[in-house]
Short mmCIF file of C-alpha atoms and ligand atoms in Angstrom, two decimals:
data_model
loop_
_atom_site.label_atom_id
_atom_site.label_comp_id
_atom_site.label_asym_id
_atom_site.label_seq_id
_atom_site.Cartn_x
_atom_site.Cartn_y
_atom_site.Cartn_z
CA MET A 20 2.53 25.46 19.91
CA THR A 21 0.88 25.57 16.47
CA LYS A 22 0.92 22.14 14.97
CA LYS A 23 2.11 21.56 11.42
CA VAL A 24 -0.78 20.46 9.21
CA ILE A 25 -0.43 17.27 7.19
CA THR A 26 -3.05 16.84 4.47
CA ILE A 27 -3.88 13.15 4.24
CA PHE A 28 -5.49 11.77 1.10
CA GLY A 29 -7.13 8.39 1.50
CA ALA A 30 -7.69 9.25 5.17
CA THR A 31 -10.88 7.17 5.30
CA GLY A 32 -9.01 4.20 3.83
CA ALA A 33 -6.27 1.81 4.87
CA GLN A 34 -3.01 3.68 4.33
CA GLY A 35 -4.16 7.24 4.97
CA GLY A 36 -6.35 6.09 7.86
CA ALA A 37 -3.39 4.35 9.47
CA LEU A 38 -1.28 7.50 9.18
CA ALA A 39 -4.07 9.67 10.58
CA ARG A 40 -4.45 7.33 13.56
CA ALA A 41 -0.70 7.17 14.14
CA ILE A 42 -0.53 10.96 14.38
CA LEU A 43 -3.78 11.45 16.31
CA SER A 44 -2.91 8.81 18.90
CA ASP A 45 0.23 10.75 19.84
CA PRO A 46 -0.85 13.70 21.99
CA ALA A 47 2.66 15.16 21.82
CA SER A 48 2.71 15.10 18.02
CA GLU A 49 4.03 18.19 16.27
CA PHE A 50 1.51 17.47 13.48
CA ALA A 51 -2.20 18.04 12.99
CA VAL A 52 -4.29 15.98 10.57
CA ARG A 53 -6.34 17.39 7.70
CA ALA A 54 -8.28 14.37 6.48
CA ILE A 55 -9.46 14.54 2.88
CA THR A 56 -12.53 12.63 1.73
CA ARG A 57 -15.22 12.90 -0.92
CA LYS A 58 -17.76 12.01 1.75
CA PRO A 59 -17.32 14.17 4.86
CA GLN A 60 -20.60 12.79 6.23
CA SER A 61 -19.52 9.15 6.10
CA ASP A 62 -19.02 7.08 9.26
CA ALA A 63 -15.30 6.83 8.49
CA ALA A 64 -15.03 10.62 8.25
CA HIS A 65 -16.95 11.10 11.50
CA ALA A 66 -14.67 8.60 13.24
CA LEU A 67 -11.61 10.63 12.17
CA SER A 68 -13.23 13.83 13.30
CA LYS A 69 -13.87 12.31 16.73
CA LEU A 70 -10.19 11.44 16.99
CA GLY A 71 -9.28 15.07 16.34
CA ALA A 72 -8.83 15.29 12.57
CA ASP A 73 -9.99 18.29 10.59
CA VAL A 74 -12.15 16.62 7.94
CA VAL A 75 -12.15 18.49 4.63
CA ALA A 76 -14.01 17.66 1.41
CA GLY A 77 -11.79 16.95 -1.57
CA ASP A 78 -11.78 14.87 -4.72
CA LEU A 79 -8.64 13.82 -6.56
CA ASP A 80 -10.53 14.28 -9.84
CA ASP A 81 -11.17 17.94 -8.98
CA ALA A 82 -7.88 19.89 -9.05
CA ALA A 83 -9.35 22.97 -7.38
CA SER A 84 -10.45 20.92 -4.37
CA VAL A 85 -6.99 19.31 -4.15
CA GLY A 86 -5.44 22.78 -4.16
CA ARG A 87 -7.72 23.87 -1.30
CA ALA A 88 -6.88 20.66 0.58
CA MET A 89 -3.18 21.45 0.49
CA ALA A 90 -3.31 25.23 1.04
CA GLY A 91 -1.56 26.52 4.14
CA GLY A 92 -0.29 23.10 5.15
CA TYR A 93 3.14 21.75 6.02
CA GLY A 94 3.00 18.37 4.31
CA ALA A 95 0.85 15.81 2.55
CA PHE A 96 0.40 12.07 2.29
CA CYS A 97 -0.54 11.20 -1.28
CA VAL A 98 -2.13 7.89 -2.27
CA THR A 99 -4.33 6.79 -5.18
CA ASN A 100 -6.79 3.90 -5.20
CA PHE A 101 -6.32 1.87 -8.37
CA TRP A 102 -8.87 -0.73 -7.30
CA GLU A 103 -11.74 1.74 -7.38
CA HIS A 104 -11.48 2.27 -11.15
CA PHE A 105 -8.76 -0.07 -12.54
CA SER A 106 -7.43 2.84 -14.64
CA PRO A 107 -3.69 3.62 -14.80
CA ASP A 108 -4.54 6.84 -16.69
CA LYS A 109 -6.71 8.00 -13.81
CA GLU A 110 -4.02 7.12 -11.28
CA LEU A 111 -1.46 9.10 -13.28
CA ALA A 112 -3.78 12.09 -13.56
CA GLN A 113 -4.58 12.07 -9.84
CA ALA A 114 -0.90 11.82 -8.88
CA LYS A 115 -0.05 14.70 -11.21
CA THR A 116 -2.83 16.79 -9.67
CA MET A 117 -1.46 16.14 -6.15
CA ALA A 118 2.17 16.85 -7.15
CA GLN A 119 1.27 20.13 -8.81
CA ALA A 120 -0.99 21.24 -5.97
CA ALA A 121 1.69 20.40 -3.40
CA ALA A 122 4.21 22.49 -5.30
CA ALA A 123 1.78 25.39 -5.65
CA ALA A 124 1.07 25.25 -1.91
CA LYS A 125 4.85 25.20 -1.26
CA LEU A 126 4.54 22.17 0.99
CA GLN A 127 7.71 21.23 2.82
CA HIS A 128 7.30 17.45 2.86
CA VAL A 129 5.20 15.13 0.70
CA VAL A 130 5.11 11.35 1.05
CA TRP A 131 3.97 9.68 -2.17
CA SER A 132 2.78 6.09 -1.73
CA THR A 133 4.21 4.40 -4.77
CA LEU A 134 5.27 1.01 -6.13
CA GLU A 135 7.81 -0.17 -8.67
CA ASP A 136 7.29 0.45 -12.38
CA SER A 137 7.86 -3.21 -13.34
CA ARG A 138 8.61 -2.15 -16.93
CA LYS A 139 12.04 -1.08 -15.71
CA PHE A 140 12.66 -4.78 -14.92
CA VAL A 141 10.67 -6.53 -17.67
CA VAL A 142 10.08 -5.00 -21.08
CA PRO A 143 6.36 -5.52 -21.77
CA GLY A 144 5.84 -8.28 -24.29
CA SER A 145 9.35 -9.70 -23.94
CA GLY A 146 8.60 -12.60 -21.63
CA GLU A 147 5.87 -14.88 -20.40
CA MET A 148 3.93 -12.18 -18.63
CA PRO A 149 0.95 -11.00 -20.68
CA VAL A 150 0.88 -7.31 -21.60
CA LEU A 151 -2.10 -5.66 -19.92
CA MET A 152 -4.04 -2.60 -21.07
CA GLY A 153 -1.77 -2.22 -24.07
CA LYS A 154 1.48 -1.27 -22.35
CA TYR A 155 1.64 -2.49 -18.77
CA ASN A 156 2.91 -5.56 -16.95
CA VAL A 157 1.36 -4.74 -13.59
CA PRO A 158 -0.94 -1.76 -14.16
CA HIS A 159 -1.45 -0.89 -10.48
CA PHE A 160 2.33 -0.93 -9.90
CA ASP A 161 3.51 0.56 -13.16
CA ALA A 162 1.30 3.65 -13.09
CA LYS A 163 2.38 4.50 -9.54
CA GLY A 164 6.05 4.12 -10.47
CA GLU A 165 5.54 6.17 -13.61
CA ALA A 166 3.85 8.87 -11.52
CA ASN A 167 7.00 9.37 -9.42
CA GLN A 168 8.19 11.68 -12.19
CA PHE A 169 5.40 14.19 -11.43
CA PHE A 170 6.63 14.69 -7.88
CA VAL A 171 10.22 15.05 -9.08
CA ALA A 172 9.26 17.45 -11.89
CA SER A 173 7.09 19.62 -9.65
CA GLY A 174 10.08 20.21 -7.38
CA VAL A 175 8.06 19.47 -4.26
CA PRO A 176 10.22 17.94 -1.46
CA THR A 177 9.14 14.30 -1.58
CA THR A 178 9.83 10.96 0.03
CA MET A 179 8.88 8.04 -2.24
CA LEU A 180 7.28 5.37 -0.04
CA TYR A 181 7.36 1.80 -1.39
CA THR A 182 4.69 -0.16 0.46
CA SER A 183 4.21 -3.93 0.72
CA PHE A 184 1.43 -6.50 0.46
CA TYR A 185 -1.05 -5.83 3.27
CA TRP A 186 -1.65 -8.86 5.47
CA GLU A 187 -5.18 -7.44 5.76
CA ASN A 188 -5.69 -8.74 2.19
CA LEU A 189 -6.39 -12.06 3.91
CA ILE A 190 -9.38 -10.44 5.64
CA TYR A 191 -10.70 -7.94 3.10
CA PHE A 192 -9.31 -8.92 -0.32
CA GLY A 193 -10.30 -12.59 -0.56
CA MET A 194 -6.76 -13.90 -0.03
CA ALA A 195 -7.35 -16.07 3.05
CA PRO A 196 -6.81 -19.83 2.89
CA THR A 197 -9.64 -21.71 1.18
CA ARG A 198 -10.93 -25.23 1.73
CA GLY A 199 -10.40 -27.67 -1.13
CA PRO A 200 -12.63 -30.56 -2.19
CA ASP A 201 -10.67 -32.69 0.29
CA GLY A 202 -11.81 -30.37 3.11
CA LYS A 203 -8.28 -29.16 3.78
CA LEU A 204 -7.18 -25.53 3.96
CA SER A 205 -4.63 -24.16 1.52
CA PHE A 206 -3.15 -20.70 1.07
CA ALA A 207 -2.67 -19.65 -2.55
CA LEU A 208 0.46 -17.62 -3.26
CA PRO A 209 1.85 -18.00 -6.78
CA MET A 210 5.46 -17.29 -5.90
CA ALA A 211 6.96 -20.78 -5.63
CA ASP A 212 9.56 -20.66 -2.82
CA LYS A 213 10.24 -16.92 -3.12
CA LYS A 214 9.63 -14.38 -0.38
CA LEU A 215 6.88 -11.77 -0.39
CA PRO A 216 7.38 -8.62 1.70
CA GLY A 217 4.22 -8.07 3.77
CA ILE A 218 3.08 -5.56 6.36
CA ALA A 219 0.24 -4.75 8.74
CA VAL A 220 -1.70 -1.73 7.47
CA GLN A 221 -1.29 0.04 10.81
CA ASP A 222 2.47 -0.13 10.31
CA ILE A 223 2.27 1.69 6.98
CA GLY A 224 0.80 4.55 8.99
CA LYS A 225 3.33 4.29 11.80
CA CYS A 226 6.32 4.09 9.42
CA THR A 227 4.99 7.06 7.45
CA TYR A 228 4.61 9.01 10.66
CA GLY A 229 8.26 8.12 11.36
CA ILE A 230 9.20 9.57 7.96
CA PHE A 231 7.40 12.85 8.68
CA LYS A 232 9.01 13.04 12.14
CA ARG A 233 12.49 12.61 10.68
CA GLY A 234 11.71 15.50 8.34
CA THR A 235 14.29 17.04 6.08
CA VAL A 236 16.73 14.10 6.09
CA MET A 237 14.05 12.10 4.27
CA LEU A 238 13.52 14.52 1.40
CA GLY A 239 14.47 13.17 -2.01
CA LYS A 240 14.75 9.65 -0.60
CA SER A 241 13.03 6.37 -1.49
CA VAL A 242 11.99 4.25 1.46
CA GLY A 243 10.59 0.73 1.28
CA ILE A 244 8.75 -0.76 4.24
CA ALA A 245 7.77 -4.28 5.29
CA GLY A 246 7.09 -6.14 8.52
CA GLU A 247 8.51 -9.45 7.28
CA HIS A 248 9.63 -11.16 4.06
CA LEU A 249 7.98 -14.60 3.94
CA THR A 250 7.48 -17.46 1.50
CA GLY A 251 4.03 -18.94 0.93
CA THR A 252 5.10 -22.00 2.90
CA GLN A 253 6.24 -19.86 5.83
CA MET A 254 2.95 -17.94 5.77
CA ALA A 255 0.96 -21.18 5.63
CA GLN A 256 2.93 -22.53 8.62
CA GLN A 257 1.97 -19.48 10.66
CA LEU A 258 -1.65 -19.71 9.52
CA ILE A 259 -1.87 -23.17 11.12
CA ALA A 260 -1.85 -21.62 14.59
CA ALA A 261 -4.41 -18.97 13.58
CA TYR A 262 -6.84 -21.57 12.15
CA GLY A 263 -6.06 -24.30 14.65
CA GLU A 264 -5.77 -26.83 11.82
CA PRO A 265 -3.37 -27.72 9.00
CA VAL A 266 -2.87 -25.13 6.24
CA THR A 267 -0.67 -25.87 3.24
CA HIS A 268 0.84 -23.54 0.66
CA ASN A 269 -0.87 -23.83 -2.74
CA ALA A 270 1.95 -22.78 -5.07
CA LEU A 271 -0.17 -21.99 -8.10
CA THR A 272 1.72 -20.75 -11.12
CA PRO A 273 1.13 -17.09 -11.98
CA ALA A 274 -0.71 -18.30 -15.11
CA GLN A 275 -3.08 -20.37 -12.96
CA TYR A 276 -3.61 -17.35 -10.70
CA ARG A 277 -4.40 -15.06 -13.67
CA ALA A 278 -6.90 -17.67 -14.87
CA LEU A 279 -8.88 -17.40 -11.60
CA GLY A 280 -10.67 -14.68 -13.52
CA PHE A 281 -11.82 -12.33 -10.75
CA PRO A 282 -11.49 -8.60 -11.55
CA GLY A 283 -7.79 -7.77 -11.34
CA ALA A 284 -6.62 -11.43 -11.33
CA ASP A 285 -4.43 -10.80 -14.39
CA ASP A 286 -2.85 -7.71 -12.76
CA LEU A 287 -2.24 -9.58 -9.49
CA GLY A 288 -0.95 -12.70 -11.27
CA ASN A 289 1.59 -10.53 -13.08
CA MET A 290 2.41 -8.76 -9.80
CA PHE A 291 3.20 -12.04 -8.04
CA GLU A 292 5.25 -13.17 -11.05
CA PHE A 293 7.22 -9.91 -10.92
CA ASN A 294 7.70 -10.21 -7.14
CA ARG A 295 8.82 -13.84 -7.59
CA ASP A 296 11.25 -13.20 -10.42
CA PHE A 297 12.80 -10.10 -8.81
CA GLU A 298 12.67 -11.35 -5.22
CA ASP A 299 16.11 -10.04 -4.34
CA ALA A 300 15.56 -6.49 -5.56
CA PHE A 301 11.98 -6.36 -4.28
CA CYS A 302 12.92 -7.53 -0.78
CA ALA A 303 16.12 -5.45 -0.65
CA LYS A 304 14.08 -2.34 -1.38
CA ARG A 305 11.99 -3.05 1.73
CA SER A 306 14.46 -3.21 4.59
CA LEU A 307 13.05 -4.71 7.78
CA SER A 308 15.61 -2.96 9.96
CA GLU A 309 14.89 0.43 8.38
CA SER A 310 11.14 -0.16 8.78
CA ARG A 311 11.67 -1.01 12.46
CA ALA A 312 13.86 2.06 12.94
CA LEU A 313 11.01 4.21 11.58
CA ASN A 314 8.46 2.33 13.68
CA PRO A 315 9.74 0.33 16.68
CA GLU A 316 6.26 -1.22 17.10
CA LEU A 317 6.49 -2.96 13.69
CA LEU A 318 4.52 -6.22 13.71
CA THR A 319 5.68 -9.58 12.41
CA PHE A 320 3.16 -11.73 10.53
CA GLY A 321 2.79 -13.92 13.61
CA ALA A 322 2.05 -10.94 15.85
CA TRP A 323 -0.42 -9.57 13.28
CA LEU A 324 -2.14 -12.96 13.06
CA ALA A 325 -2.38 -13.25 16.84
CA ALA A 326 -4.12 -9.88 16.98
CA ASN A 327 -6.35 -10.42 13.92
CA LYS A 328 -7.12 -14.14 13.68
CA SER A 329 -10.72 -13.65 14.80
CA GLN A 330 -11.30 -11.53 11.69
CA LEU A 331 -10.02 -14.11 9.23
CA PRO A 332 -12.90 -15.49 7.17
CA LYS A 333 -14.12 -18.82 8.48
CA GLN A 334 -13.81 -21.39 5.71
P1 LIG B 677 -8.68 2.03 0.55
O1 LIG B 677 -8.59 1.51 1.94
O2 LIG B 677 -9.34 1.16 -0.48
O3 LIG B 677 -9.44 3.42 0.56
C1 LIG B 677 -9.43 4.25 -0.57
C2 LIG B 677 -9.23 5.68 -0.11
O4 LIG B 677 -9.01 6.52 -1.24
C3 LIG B 677 -10.44 6.23 0.62
O5 LIG B 677 -9.98 6.97 1.72
C4 LIG B 677 -11.07 7.14 -0.42
O6 LIG B 677 -11.71 8.26 0.18
C5 LIG B 677 -9.87 7.62 -1.18
N1 LIG B 677 -10.18 8.03 -2.54
C6 LIG B 677 -10.39 7.22 -3.61
N2 LIG B 677 -10.67 7.96 -4.70
C7 LIG B 677 -10.63 9.26 -4.31
C8 LIG B 677 -10.84 10.48 -4.98
N3 LIG B 677 -11.17 10.52 -6.28
N4 LIG B 677 -10.70 11.62 -4.28
C9 LIG B 677 -10.39 11.58 -2.96
N5 LIG B 677 -10.20 10.45 -2.27
C10 LIG B 677 -10.32 9.30 -2.94
O7 LIG B 677 -7.25 2.45 -0.01
P2 LIG B 677 -5.77 2.03 0.43
O8 LIG B 677 -5.71 0.53 0.49
O9 LIG B 677 -5.31 2.81 1.58
O10 LIG B 677 -4.95 2.52 -0.83
C11 LIG B 677 -5.25 2.00 -2.10
C12 LIG B 677 -3.96 1.83 -2.87
O11 LIG B 677 -3.07 0.99 -2.13
C13 LIG B 677 -4.17 1.12 -4.21
O12 LIG B 677 -3.83 1.97 -5.27
C14 LIG B 677 -3.25 -0.10 -4.13
O13 LIG B 677 -2.59 -0.34 -5.36
C15 LIG B 677 -2.27 0.30 -3.05
N6 LIG B 677 -1.61 -0.82 -2.36
C16 LIG B 677 -2.33 -1.86 -1.92
C17 LIG B 677 -1.67 -2.91 -1.30
C18 LIG B 677 -2.43 -4.12 -0.83
O14 LIG B 677 -1.79 -5.09 -0.42
N7 LIG B 677 -3.77 -4.12 -0.86
C19 LIG B 677 -0.31 -2.88 -1.09
C20 LIG B 677 0.41 -1.77 -1.54
C21 LIG B 677 -0.25 -0.74 -2.18
P3 LIG B 677 -13.31 8.52 0.21
O15 LIG B 677 -13.99 7.33 -0.36
O16 LIG B 677 -13.62 8.77 1.66
O17 LIG B 677 -13.47 9.75 -0.61
#
């Protein structure tokens, strides 16, 4: 049987890599993986190749290469990496390039990894949240949400995938508990007592694989995924077992978080404020039961921590 080719952007990264592994670890899969990277000679690319992916060079800033990446395929997983350049304009341009190339290649199923355009909830400049880059509340959310229109306008059959906060941020994004001057561990989450939808990166891949397997019934739909919706206090309680010592929730205000000053702190402070203030809509969009239906192996935070606690930074 000829397998249906899914072109995966970001295949050497978290989301795309998780999807590639979900497909490649299923020998009975109806899909084959075409893994797109700017660096086909990298260790990450070689690792995918070893697992059975067809590694193909492509650059989202080079439309011709994106067209070649999609040609002759069945579907595509489209993701952009805001944190590489911090530019909403670049994210918009890259999404438009993928949408147009997918339409030109007549792909049958595209999954676009998006997030909410927070400006549909909060008019920039109307509230406490500072306006960023001239017209955004949460640049890395807003540009993705704005880019949904390119997939709709191109007419390519698309599922909009609304992802959640990766729990891996505690390992790789500096969000683990830190030790205060009193020597005690605290976990900073500026969301007061509101819940944050979170997910294990591997489950983004497994849920997305579930979307591709369901096929045509998912076209034109928006799907939100999360492993659990938890408050900062609930996350801190679970971190106690992982660290083997007390961990408290440090409920900074979003303004205090923005003032931490690291690159992107203002964007993330606004993001947490948006998540906090629109908790109901944000959580409702990310149904746990629907995520589990797409991926029965969906991890809870506790299960993710049990499997990953050795990787948490020692403080
Ligand atoms: P990642 O692990 O940081 O890896 C980035 C991937 O993007 C790599 O595979 C890289 O490929 C590829 N890439 C970047 N620029 C490219 C270009 N010009 N052409 C081709 N490929 C390019 O990325 P990720 O975490 O999977 O996805 C990043 C996105 O996730 C961000 O936009 C972020 O907003 C979103 N997100 C993050 C979270 C979170 O909690 N961290 C939650 C939801 C959504 P090569 O380097 O191999 O070319």
